Tab-separated table of C-alpha atoms in Angstrom:
chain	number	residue	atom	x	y	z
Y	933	UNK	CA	-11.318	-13.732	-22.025
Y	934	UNK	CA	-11.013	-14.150	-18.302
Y	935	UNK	CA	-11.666	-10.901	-15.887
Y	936	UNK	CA	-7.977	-9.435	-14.920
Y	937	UNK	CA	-7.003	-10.370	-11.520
Y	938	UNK	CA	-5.658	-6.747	-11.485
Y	939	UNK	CA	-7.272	-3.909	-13.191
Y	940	UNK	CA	-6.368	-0.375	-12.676
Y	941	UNK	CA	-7.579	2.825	-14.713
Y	942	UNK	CA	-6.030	6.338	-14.550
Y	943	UNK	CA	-4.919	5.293	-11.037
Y	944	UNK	CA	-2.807	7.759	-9.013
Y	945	UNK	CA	-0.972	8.794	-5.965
Y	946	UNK	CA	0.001	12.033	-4.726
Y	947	UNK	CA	1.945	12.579	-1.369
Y	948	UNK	CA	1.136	16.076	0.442
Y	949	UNK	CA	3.283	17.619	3.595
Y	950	UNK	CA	2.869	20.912	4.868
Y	951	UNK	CA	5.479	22.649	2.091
Y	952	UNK	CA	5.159	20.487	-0.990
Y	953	UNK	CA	3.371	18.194	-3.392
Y	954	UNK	CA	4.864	14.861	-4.492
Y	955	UNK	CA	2.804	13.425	-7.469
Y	956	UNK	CA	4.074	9.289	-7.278
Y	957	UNK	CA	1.843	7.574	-9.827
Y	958	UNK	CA	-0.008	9.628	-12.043
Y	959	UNK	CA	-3.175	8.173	-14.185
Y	960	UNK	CA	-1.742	4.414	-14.491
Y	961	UNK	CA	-3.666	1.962	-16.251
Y	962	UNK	CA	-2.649	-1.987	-15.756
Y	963	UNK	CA	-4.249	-5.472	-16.278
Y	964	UNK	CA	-2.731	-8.012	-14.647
Y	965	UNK	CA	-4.755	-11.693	-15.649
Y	966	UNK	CA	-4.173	-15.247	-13.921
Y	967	UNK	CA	-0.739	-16.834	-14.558
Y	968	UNK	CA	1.258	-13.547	-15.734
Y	969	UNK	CA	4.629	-13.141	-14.590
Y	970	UNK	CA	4.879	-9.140	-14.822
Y	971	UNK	CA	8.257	-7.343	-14.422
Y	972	UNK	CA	8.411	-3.712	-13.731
Y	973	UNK	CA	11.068	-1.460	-14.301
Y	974	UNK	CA	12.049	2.307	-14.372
Y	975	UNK	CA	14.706	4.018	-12.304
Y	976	UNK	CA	15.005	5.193	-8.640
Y	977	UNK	CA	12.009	6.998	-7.802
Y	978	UNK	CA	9.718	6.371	-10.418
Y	979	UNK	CA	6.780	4.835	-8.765
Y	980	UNK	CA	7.788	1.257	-8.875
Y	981	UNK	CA	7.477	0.746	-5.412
Y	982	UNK	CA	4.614	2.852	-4.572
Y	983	UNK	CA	2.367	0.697	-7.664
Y	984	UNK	CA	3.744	-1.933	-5.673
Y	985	UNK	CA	2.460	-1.022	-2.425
Y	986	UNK	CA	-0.882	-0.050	-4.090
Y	987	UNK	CA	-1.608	-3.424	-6.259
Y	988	UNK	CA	-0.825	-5.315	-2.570
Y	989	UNK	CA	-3.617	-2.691	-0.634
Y	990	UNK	CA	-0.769	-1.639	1.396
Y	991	UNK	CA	-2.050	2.268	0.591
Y	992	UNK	CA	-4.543	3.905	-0.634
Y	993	UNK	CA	-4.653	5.493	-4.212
Y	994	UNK	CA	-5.452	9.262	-4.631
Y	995	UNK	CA	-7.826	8.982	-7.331
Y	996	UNK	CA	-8.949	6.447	-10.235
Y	997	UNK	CA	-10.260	3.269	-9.775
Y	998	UNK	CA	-8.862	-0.070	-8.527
Y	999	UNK	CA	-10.343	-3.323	-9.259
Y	1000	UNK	CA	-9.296	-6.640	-7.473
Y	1001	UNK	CA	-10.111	-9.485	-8.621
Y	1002	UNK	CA	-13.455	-8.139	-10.236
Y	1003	UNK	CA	-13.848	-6.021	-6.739
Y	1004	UNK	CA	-13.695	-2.304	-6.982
Y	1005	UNK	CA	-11.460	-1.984	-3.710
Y	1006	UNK	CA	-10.176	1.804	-4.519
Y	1007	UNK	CA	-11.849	2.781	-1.692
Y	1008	UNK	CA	-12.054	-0.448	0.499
Y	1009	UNK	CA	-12.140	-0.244	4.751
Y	1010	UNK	CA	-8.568	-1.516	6.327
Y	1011	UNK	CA	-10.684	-4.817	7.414
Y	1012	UNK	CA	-11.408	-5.867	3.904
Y	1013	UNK	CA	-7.983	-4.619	2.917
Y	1014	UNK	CA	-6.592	-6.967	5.083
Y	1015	UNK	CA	-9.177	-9.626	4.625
Y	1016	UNK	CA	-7.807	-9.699	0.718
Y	1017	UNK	CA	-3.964	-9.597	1.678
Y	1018	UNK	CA	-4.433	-12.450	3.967
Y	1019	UNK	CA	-6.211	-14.674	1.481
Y	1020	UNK	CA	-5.156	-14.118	-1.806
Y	1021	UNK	CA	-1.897	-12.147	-1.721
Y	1022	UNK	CA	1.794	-13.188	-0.691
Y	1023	UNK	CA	4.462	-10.662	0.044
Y	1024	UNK	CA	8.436	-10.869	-0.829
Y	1025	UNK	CA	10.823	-8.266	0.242
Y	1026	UNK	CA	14.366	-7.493	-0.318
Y	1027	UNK	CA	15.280	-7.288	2.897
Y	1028	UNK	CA	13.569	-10.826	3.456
Y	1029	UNK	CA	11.380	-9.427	6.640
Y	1030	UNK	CA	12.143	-12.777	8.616
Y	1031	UNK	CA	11.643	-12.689	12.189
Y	1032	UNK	CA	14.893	-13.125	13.976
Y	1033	UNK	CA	13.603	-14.600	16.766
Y	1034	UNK	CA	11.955	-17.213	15.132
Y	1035	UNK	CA	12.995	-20.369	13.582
Y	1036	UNK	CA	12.507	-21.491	9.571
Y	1037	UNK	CA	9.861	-23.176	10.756
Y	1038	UNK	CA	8.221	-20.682	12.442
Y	1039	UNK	CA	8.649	-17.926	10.315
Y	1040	UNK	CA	6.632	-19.799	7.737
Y	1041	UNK	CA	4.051	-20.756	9.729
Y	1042	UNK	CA	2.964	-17.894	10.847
Y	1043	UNK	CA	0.609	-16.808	7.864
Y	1044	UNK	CA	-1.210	-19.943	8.510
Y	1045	UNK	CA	-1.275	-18.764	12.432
Y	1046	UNK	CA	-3.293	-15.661	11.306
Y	1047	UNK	CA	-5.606	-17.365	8.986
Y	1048	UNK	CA	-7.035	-19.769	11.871
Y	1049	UNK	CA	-5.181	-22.882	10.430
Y	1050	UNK	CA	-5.542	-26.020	12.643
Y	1051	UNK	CA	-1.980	-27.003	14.308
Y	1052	UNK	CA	-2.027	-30.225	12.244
Y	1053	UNK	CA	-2.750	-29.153	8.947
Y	1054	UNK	CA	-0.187	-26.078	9.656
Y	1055	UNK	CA	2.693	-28.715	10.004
Y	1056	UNK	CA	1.664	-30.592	6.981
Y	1057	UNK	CA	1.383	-27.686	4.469
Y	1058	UNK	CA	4.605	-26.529	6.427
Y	1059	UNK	CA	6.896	-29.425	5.404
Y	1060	UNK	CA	5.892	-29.908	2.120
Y	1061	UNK	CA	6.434	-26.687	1.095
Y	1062	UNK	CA	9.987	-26.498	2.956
Y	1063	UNK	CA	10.907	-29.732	1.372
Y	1064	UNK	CA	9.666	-28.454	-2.176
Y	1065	UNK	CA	12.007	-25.684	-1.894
Y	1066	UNK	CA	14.755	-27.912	-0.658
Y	1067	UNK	CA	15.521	-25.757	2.749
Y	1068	UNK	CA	13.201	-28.380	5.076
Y	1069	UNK	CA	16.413	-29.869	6.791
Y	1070	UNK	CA	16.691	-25.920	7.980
Y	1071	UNK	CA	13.641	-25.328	9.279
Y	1072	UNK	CA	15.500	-25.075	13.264
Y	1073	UNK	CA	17.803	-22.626	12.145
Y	1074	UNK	CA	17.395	-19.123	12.541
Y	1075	UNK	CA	17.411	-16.076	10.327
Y	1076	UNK	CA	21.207	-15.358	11.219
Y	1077	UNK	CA	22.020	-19.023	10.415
Y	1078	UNK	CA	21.297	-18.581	7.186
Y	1079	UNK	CA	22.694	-17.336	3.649
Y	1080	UNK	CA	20.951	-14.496	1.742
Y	1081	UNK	CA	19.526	-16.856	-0.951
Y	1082	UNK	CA	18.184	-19.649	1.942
Y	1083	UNK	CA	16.737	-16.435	4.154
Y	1084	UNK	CA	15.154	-15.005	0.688
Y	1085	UNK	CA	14.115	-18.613	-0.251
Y	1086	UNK	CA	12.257	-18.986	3.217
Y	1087	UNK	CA	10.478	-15.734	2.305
Y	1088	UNK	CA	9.345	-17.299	-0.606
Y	1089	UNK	CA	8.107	-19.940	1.315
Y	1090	UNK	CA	6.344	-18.013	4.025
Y	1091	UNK	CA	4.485	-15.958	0.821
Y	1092	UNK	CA	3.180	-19.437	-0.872
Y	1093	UNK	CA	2.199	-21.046	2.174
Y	1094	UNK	CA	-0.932	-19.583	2.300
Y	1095	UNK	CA	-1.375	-20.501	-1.189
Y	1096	UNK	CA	-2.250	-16.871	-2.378
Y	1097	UNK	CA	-2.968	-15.880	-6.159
Y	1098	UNK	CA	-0.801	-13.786	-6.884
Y	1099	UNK	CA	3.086	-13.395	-5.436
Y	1100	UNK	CA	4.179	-9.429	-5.095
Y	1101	UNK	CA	8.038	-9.210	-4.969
Y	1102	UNK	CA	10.125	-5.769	-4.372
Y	1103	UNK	CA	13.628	-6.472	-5.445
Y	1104	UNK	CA	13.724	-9.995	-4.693
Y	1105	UNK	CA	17.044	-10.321	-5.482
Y	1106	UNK	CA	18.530	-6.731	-4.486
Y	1107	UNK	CA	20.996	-8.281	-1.478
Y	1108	UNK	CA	22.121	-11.550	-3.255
Y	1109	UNK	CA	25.450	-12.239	-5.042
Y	1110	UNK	CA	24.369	-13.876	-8.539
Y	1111	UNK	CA	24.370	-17.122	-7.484
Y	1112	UNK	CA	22.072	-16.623	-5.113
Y	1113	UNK	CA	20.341	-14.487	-7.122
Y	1114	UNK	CA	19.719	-16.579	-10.122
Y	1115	UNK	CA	18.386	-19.372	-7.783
Y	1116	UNK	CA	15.605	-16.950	-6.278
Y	1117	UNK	CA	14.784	-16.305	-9.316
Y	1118	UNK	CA	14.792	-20.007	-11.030
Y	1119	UNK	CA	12.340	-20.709	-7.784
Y	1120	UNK	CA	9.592	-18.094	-8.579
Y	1121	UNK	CA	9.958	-19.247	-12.573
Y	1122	UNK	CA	9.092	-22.627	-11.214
Y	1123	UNK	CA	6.478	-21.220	-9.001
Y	1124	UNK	CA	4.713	-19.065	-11.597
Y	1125	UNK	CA	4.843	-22.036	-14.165
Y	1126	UNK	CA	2.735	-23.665	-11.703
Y	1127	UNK	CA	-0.212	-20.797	-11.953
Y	1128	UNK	CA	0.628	-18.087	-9.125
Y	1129	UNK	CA	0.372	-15.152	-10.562
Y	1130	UNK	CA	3.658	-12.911	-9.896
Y	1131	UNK	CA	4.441	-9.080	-10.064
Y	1132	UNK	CA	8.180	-7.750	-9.717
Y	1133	UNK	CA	9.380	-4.843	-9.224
Y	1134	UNK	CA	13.290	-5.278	-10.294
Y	1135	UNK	CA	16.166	-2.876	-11.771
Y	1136	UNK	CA	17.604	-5.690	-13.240
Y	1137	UNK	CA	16.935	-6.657	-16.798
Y	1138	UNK	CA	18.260	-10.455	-16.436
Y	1139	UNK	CA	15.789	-10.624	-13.361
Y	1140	UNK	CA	12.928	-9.273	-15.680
Y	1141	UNK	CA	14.291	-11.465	-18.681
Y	1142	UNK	CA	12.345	-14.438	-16.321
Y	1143	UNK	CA	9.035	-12.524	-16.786
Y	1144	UNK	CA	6.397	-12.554	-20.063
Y	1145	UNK	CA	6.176	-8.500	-19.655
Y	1146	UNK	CA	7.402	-5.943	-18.640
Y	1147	UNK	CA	5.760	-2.570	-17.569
Y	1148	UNK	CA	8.263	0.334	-17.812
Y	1149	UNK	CA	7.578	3.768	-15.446
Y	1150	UNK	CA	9.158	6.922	-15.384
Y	1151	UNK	CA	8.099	9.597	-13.195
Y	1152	UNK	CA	4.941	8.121	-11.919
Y	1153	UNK	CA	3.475	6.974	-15.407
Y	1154	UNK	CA	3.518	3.842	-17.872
Y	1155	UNK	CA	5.531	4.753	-20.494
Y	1156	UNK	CA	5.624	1.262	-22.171
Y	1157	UNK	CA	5.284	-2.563	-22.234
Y	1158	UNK	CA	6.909	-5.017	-24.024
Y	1159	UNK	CA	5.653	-8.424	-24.611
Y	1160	UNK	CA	9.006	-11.226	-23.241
Y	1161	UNK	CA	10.115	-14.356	-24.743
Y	1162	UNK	CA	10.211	-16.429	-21.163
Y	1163	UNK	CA	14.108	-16.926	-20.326
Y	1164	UNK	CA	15.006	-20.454	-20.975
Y	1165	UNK	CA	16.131	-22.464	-17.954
């Protein structure tokens, strides 16, 4: 059986201010392997976000091991924290994190920017991925221009354009109507049945209904998983 992209034992995370103790996570263990499309659920304040945050070396765990794609990064510099995030790992939010002074266009190219991608080759991989998610003949307009599902749909875009392994999304679909919703969500179903790899963090069970597992916290720990029949589109 193949190594897990994501492998965490008895991971957790405990915040500490002057007056109190907050324990987030507390002794998680999770596999994640190539091509999994992994839901997670629990309720407000649970950890969701935090394991989130911690799979996507955003933070750093308390104690327990993390291993990333066979690398034990639990206790990995910033540099090769970053290093990983840049090349293997795309990022989308619920608030969509565009750049309002930026164009479509631009907004999904930078990623490419950072990685040292040559001008030409950036406009290439560019289009084609605007015109595979059908928003190309927006790629002038701004942020503002733009519904919640096209803004979320060009964060989608500026996560895959890098081609990373594995997708991260927090709440994906926590500003939409329905509609707009259900076609984020139709979108990274299509993009995980073509081999990224995609963790989701979601309260909502028709959301997770798209994934092959889900992973169910409450107050900081794993409490369950249940194997998914993949919602038929």
């Amino acid at each position: 059986m193949a190594m897990p992209l994501i492998k965490m034992r008895n991971l957790s995370k405990v915040y500490i201010s002057s007056e109190v103790e907050t324990i987030a996570l507390q002794e998680v263990n999770l596999e994640v392997r190539e091509g999994e499309f992994v839901a997670v659920m629990g309720p407000s304040g649970c950890g969701k976000t935090t394991l989130l945050n911690l799979i996507g070396l955003l933070d750093h765990s308390s104690s327990g091991s993390y291993f990333f794609m066979g690398n034990d990064v639990s206790k990995a510099k910033e540099r090769q924290r970053s290093s990983y995030r840049k090349d293997h790992l795309g990022f989308v939010f619920q608030n969509y994190n565009l750049i309002e002074e930026l164009n479509v266009y631009e907004n999904v190219e930078l990623p490419l920017i950072y990685m040292g991608v040559k001008a030409v080759d950036r406009k290439k991989m560019v289009h084609e991925l605007l015109e595979r998610l059908h928003i190309l003949h927006r790629k002038y307009n701004f942020p503002v221009q733009l519904s919640g599902g096209q803004q979320q749909r060009v964060a989608v875009a500026r996560a895959l354009v890098g081609s990373p392994k594995i997708i991260l999304a927090d709440e994906p679909t926590g500003n939409l109507d329905s509609s707009h919703g259900e076609e984020v969500m139709r979108l990274l179903d299509e993009i995980n049945k073509q081999g990224t790899t995609i963790v989701m963090v979601t309260h909502s069970q028709r959301d997770a209904s798209y994934s092959n597992r889900v992973v169910r916290l409450f107050d900081g720990q794993v409490i369950n998983e249940d194997i998914l029949q993949r919602f038929t589109i």
